[in-house]
XYZ file of C-alpha atoms in Angstrom:
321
model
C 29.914 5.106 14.142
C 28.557 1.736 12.553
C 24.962 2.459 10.965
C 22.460 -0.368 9.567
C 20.307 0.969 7.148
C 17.365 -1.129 5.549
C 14.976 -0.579 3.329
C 12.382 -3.285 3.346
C 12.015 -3.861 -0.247
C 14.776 -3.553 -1.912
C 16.431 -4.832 1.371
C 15.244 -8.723 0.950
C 12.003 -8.229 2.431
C 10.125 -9.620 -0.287
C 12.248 -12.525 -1.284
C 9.860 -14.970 -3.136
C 7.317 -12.856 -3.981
C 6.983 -10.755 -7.427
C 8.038 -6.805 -6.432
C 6.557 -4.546 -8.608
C 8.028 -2.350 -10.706
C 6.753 0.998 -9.239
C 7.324 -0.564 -6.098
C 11.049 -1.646 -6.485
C 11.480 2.295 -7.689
C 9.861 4.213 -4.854
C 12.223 1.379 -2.013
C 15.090 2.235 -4.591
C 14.851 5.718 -4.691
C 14.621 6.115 -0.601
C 17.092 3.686 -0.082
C 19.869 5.344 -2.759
C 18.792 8.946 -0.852
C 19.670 7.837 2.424
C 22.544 5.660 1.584
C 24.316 8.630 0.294
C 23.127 11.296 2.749
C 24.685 8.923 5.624
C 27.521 7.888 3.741
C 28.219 11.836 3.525
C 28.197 12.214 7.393
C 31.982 12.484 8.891
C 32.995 9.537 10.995
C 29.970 7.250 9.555
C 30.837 3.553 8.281
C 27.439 1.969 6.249
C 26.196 -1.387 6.104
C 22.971 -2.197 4.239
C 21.327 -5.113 2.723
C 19.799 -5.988 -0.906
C 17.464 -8.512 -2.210
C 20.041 -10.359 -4.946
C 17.036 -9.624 -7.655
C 18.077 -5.936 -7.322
C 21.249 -4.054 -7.493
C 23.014 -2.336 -4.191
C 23.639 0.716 -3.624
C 26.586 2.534 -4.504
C 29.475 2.787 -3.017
C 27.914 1.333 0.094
C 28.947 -2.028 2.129
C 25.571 -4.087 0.798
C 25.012 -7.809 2.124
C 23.163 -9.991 -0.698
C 20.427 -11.802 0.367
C 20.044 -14.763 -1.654
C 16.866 -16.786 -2.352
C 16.094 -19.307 0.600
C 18.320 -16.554 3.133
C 15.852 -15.291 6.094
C 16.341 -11.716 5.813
C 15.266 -11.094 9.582
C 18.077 -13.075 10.823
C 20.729 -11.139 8.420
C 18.600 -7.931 9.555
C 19.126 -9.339 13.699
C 22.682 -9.842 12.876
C 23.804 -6.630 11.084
C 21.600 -4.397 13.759
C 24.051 -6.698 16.644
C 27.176 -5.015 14.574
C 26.040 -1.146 14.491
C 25.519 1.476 17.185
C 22.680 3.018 14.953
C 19.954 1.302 12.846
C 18.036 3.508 10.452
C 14.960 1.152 8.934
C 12.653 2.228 6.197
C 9.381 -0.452 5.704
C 5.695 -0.534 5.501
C 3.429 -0.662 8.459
C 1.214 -2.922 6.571
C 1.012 -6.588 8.558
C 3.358 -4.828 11.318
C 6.457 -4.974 9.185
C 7.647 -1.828 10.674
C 7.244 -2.667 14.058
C 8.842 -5.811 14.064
C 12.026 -4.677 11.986
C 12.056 -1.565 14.811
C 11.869 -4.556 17.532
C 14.831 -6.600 16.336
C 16.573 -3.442 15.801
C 16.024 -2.387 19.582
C 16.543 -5.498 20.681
C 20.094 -5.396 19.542
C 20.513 -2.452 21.780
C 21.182 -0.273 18.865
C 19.798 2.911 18.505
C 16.907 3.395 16.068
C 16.533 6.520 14.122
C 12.354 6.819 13.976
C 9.419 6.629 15.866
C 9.045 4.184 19.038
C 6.783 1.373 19.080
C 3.587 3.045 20.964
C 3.399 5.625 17.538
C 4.083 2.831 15.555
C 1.180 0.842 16.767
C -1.279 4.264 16.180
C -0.301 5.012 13.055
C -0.319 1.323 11.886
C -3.833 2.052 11.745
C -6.051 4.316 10.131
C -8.992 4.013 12.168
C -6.478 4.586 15.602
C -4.395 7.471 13.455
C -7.858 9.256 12.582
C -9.457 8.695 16.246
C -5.981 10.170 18.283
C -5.967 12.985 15.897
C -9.692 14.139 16.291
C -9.443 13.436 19.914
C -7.022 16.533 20.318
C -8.383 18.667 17.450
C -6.667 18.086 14.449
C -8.690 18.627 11.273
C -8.720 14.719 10.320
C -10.930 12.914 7.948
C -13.132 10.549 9.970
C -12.499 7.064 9.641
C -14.765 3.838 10.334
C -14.622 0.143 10.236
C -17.682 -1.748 8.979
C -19.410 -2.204 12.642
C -19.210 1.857 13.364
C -20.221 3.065 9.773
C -22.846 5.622 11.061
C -26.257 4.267 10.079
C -27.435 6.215 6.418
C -24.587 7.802 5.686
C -24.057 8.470 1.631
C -22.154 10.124 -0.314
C -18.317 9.162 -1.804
C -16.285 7.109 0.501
C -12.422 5.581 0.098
C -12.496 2.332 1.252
C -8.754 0.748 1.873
C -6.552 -1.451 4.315
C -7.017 -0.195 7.718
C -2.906 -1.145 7.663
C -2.361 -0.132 4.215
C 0.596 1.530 2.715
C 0.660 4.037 -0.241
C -2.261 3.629 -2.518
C -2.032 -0.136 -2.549
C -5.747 -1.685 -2.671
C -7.619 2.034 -2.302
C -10.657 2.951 -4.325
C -13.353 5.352 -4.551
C -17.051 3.797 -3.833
C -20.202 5.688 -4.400
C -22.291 5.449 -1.243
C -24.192 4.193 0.177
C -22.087 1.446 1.081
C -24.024 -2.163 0.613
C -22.915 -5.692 2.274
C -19.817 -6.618 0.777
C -18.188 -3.673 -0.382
C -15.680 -4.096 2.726
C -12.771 -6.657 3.075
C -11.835 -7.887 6.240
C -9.633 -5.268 7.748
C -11.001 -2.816 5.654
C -11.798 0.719 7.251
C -13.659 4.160 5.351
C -13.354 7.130 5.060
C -15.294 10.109 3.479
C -14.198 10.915 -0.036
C -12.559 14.780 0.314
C -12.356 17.446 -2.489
C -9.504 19.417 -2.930
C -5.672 18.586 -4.083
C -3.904 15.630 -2.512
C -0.911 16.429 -0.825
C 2.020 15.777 1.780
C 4.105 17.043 4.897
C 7.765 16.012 5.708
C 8.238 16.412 8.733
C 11.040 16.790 11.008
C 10.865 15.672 14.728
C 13.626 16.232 17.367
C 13.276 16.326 21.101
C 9.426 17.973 20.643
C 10.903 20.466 17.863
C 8.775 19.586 15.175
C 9.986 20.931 11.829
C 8.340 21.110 8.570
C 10.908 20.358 6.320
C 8.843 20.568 2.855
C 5.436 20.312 1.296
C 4.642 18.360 -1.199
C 2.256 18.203 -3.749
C 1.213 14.420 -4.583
C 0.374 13.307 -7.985
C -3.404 10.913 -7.489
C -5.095 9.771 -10.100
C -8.288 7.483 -9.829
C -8.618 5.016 -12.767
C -11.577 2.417 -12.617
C -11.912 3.661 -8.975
C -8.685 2.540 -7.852
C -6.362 5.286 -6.724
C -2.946 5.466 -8.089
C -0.312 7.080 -7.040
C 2.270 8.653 -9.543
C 5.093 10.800 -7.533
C 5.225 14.436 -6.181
C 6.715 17.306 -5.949
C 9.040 17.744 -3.352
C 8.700 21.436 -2.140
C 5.768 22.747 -4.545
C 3.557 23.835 -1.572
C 4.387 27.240 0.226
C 3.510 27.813 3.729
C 2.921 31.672 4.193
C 0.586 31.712 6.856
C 2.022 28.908 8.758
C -0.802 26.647 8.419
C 0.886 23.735 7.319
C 3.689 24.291 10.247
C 1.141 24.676 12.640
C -0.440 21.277 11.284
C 2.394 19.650 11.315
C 3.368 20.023 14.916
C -0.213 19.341 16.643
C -0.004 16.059 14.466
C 3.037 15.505 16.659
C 2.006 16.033 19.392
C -1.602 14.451 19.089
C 0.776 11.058 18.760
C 4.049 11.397 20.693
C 6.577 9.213 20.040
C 6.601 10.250 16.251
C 11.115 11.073 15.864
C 12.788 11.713 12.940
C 11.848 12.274 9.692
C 8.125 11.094 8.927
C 5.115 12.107 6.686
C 2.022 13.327 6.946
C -0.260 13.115 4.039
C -3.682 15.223 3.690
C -5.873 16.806 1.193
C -5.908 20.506 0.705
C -9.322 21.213 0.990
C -11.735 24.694 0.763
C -11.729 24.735 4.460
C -8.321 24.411 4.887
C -5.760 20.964 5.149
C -7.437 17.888 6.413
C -4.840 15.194 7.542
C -5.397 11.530 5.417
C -3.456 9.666 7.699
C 0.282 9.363 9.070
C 3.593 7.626 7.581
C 5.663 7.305 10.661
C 9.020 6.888 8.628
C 10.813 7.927 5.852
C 8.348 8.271 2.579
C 9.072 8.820 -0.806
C 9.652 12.629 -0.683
C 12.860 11.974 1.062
C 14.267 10.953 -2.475
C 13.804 14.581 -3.723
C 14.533 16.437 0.131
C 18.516 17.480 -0.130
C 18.186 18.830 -3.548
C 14.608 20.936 -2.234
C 15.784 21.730 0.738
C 19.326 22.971 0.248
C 21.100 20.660 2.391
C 22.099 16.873 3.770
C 18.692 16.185 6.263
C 20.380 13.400 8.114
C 22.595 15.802 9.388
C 19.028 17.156 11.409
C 18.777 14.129 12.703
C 20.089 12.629 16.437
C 22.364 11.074 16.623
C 23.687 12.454 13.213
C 22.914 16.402 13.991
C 26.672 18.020 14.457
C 24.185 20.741 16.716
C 21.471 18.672 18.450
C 20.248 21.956 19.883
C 19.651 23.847 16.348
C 17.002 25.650 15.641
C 15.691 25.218 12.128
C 13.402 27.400 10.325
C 10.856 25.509 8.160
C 11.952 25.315 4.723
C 8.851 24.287 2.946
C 9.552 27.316 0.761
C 12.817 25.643 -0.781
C 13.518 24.959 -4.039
C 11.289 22.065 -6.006
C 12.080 18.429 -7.288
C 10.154 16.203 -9.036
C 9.763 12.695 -8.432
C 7.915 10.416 -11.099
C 7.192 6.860 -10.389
C-alpha cells in the first residue's frame, strides 16, 4: 500500500514565508509521529514531502521542495502515486480543505474528516452554533453583527478560522468599536483549566483515545500556548467519553483521529472549539496510550471491527513547545 503523508508546514507549505520556531516544532513533532507509526504498519511503503529549510524525516522516502517549487502541484502529483493520503494542515484560509480536495481528487483515499466537517469546523462561529444546536455544552460564539447588545464581562476575541493560539487574546468587556478584526468572532472568557480530547472516529465508533491537559498562559493578553500532557486527565465517570462522542455526532463526517479542545470548568467540560485532524497530542499518543494508533485507523486497522475501550487512563507524556 502506497501512503502520502503531508504535513503542511514542515511539508513546503510555507515556502517564502518566515516559519516560526514553535511552529516548525509542533509540524515536526506530528509529522516525525506519524511518519514512524505508518512506516511501522506491515505492507506500508511512505512518501512524504519537506520544505528544503527543514530536515526530513527519518528513514522515510521525503521529496524536497525547493524555493520557487509549487508545493500543491508536488502535493497533486504524489497523492496521483498512493492509494492512501494522510494530510495534517491548518484550517485557517481553507488550507485543509483544499489539500483534502486535491487529495480526493486523485482518487486516493484520505484518512480524516470529509469536506462538509471540514467546512463546520473551519469556523468557530459554525463549530459553536452545530454544537449548541444538539446540546453540547459549548461556549457561545459571535461575530461583531450578533454580539448581544450590553453584554460585559471577559471575552476571547480570535480568527473565526484560526488555528492554535495564533492571534487570541483576552479583552475586558465591554467590547468598544474596533476591538474586532475582520473575520474576527468572540467568545465568553471561561474559568477553569484548559484542556483537550483525542479522539478516535471509525464507522460512528467514537473513541476517546486520551485527555490532555494543555499548558495556556496569557501574557499581555495574548494567549500562548506551551504543550500538554498527553494522558494527564482521567475519565472515571465517563464524562469526557460521553463528550466526546455527541461532539461527533453533533458534526458527522468527523473520521479518524481529531481533537477536541475545551475548558474544564465548575460545571463540568465546555467544548472551545474542534480540530478536525491530527493535533499536537498525537506526538505524545503511542508512548500514552500503549500502542501504534494508526493501526485504529481504516484502512490501516488489521480488525476494522474492534472494539476499543477508551484509554484516556494510559500512561502520561509530556510535550513542551
Amino acid at each position: 500500500m502506497r501512503v502520502f503523508m503531508c504535513e503542511f508546514v514542515t511539508g513546503g507549505g510555507m515556502g517564502g514565508e518566515e516559519v516560526p520556531p514553535s511552529l516548525a516544532r509542533e509540524g515536526a513533532m506530528m509529522r516525525d509521529a506519524l511518519a514512524r507509526d505508518l512506516s511501522d504498519l506491515p505492507g506500508v511503503s511512505l512518501i512524504t514531502t519537506h520544505d528544503a529549510r527543514f530536515s526530513p524525516p527519518k528513514g522515510v522516502a521525503s521529496v524536497s521542495v525547493t524555493p520557487g517549487r509549487d508545493p500543491w502541484r508536488l502535493w497533486a502529483y504524489c497523492a496521483e502515486k498512493c492509494q492512501v493520503a494522510w494530510v495534517v494542515a491548518p484550517e485557517t484560509d481553507g488550507l485543509l480543505r483544499r489539500l483534502t480536495e486535491i487529495c480526493l481528487e486523485s482518487d486516493a483515499m484520505v484518512v480524516g474528516p470529509d469536506i462538509r466537517s471540514i467546512m463546520t469546523t473551519s469556523s468557530k462561529k459554525l463549530t459553536s452554533d452545530a454544537l449548541i444546536a444538539a446540546g453540547v455544552p459549548a461556549l457561545p460564539t459571535w461575530t461583531g453583527d450578533d454580539l448581544p447588545a450590553g453584554v460585559s464581562g471577559r471575552f476571547v476575541v480570535k480568527p473565526d478560522d484560526g488555528a492554535g493560539c495564533i492571534e487570541t487574546r483576552l479583552v475586558e468587556g465591554p467590547l468598544g468599536p474596533g476591538t474586532l478584526k475582520p473575520g474576527d468572532v468572540v467568545q465568553p472568557f471561561a474559568e477553569g483549566d484548559a484542556a483537550s480530547l483525542t479522539v478516535l472516529c471509525s464507522r460512528s465508533q467514537t473513541t476517546l483515545l486520551a485527555a490532555n491537559r494543555q499548558h495556556v498562559t496569557i501574557v499581555d493578553g495574548a494567549f500562548r500556548f506551551g504543550g500538554l500532557t498527553v494522558g494527564a486527565l482521567p475519565d472515571r465517570d465517563g464524562a469526557l467519553t460521553t463528550l466526546a462522542d455527541r461532539v461527533a455526532k453533533a458534526i458527522p463526517g468527523l473520521e479518524g483521529i481529531f481533537g477536541i479542545d475545551l475548558v474544564i470548568t465548575r460545571q463540568g467540560p465546555v467544548v472551545v472549539e474542534v480540530n478536525p485532524r491530527v493535533t499536537t497530542s498525537y506526538a505524545g499518543l503511542r508512548e500514552a496510550i500503549g500502542l501504534n494508533p494508526a493501526t485504529l485507523v481504516a484502512p490501516f486497522a488489521a480488525r476494522p471491527d474492534r472494539r476499543l475501550r477508551n484509554v484516556s487512563t494510559g500512561g502520561r507524556v509530556e510535550i513542551t513547545l
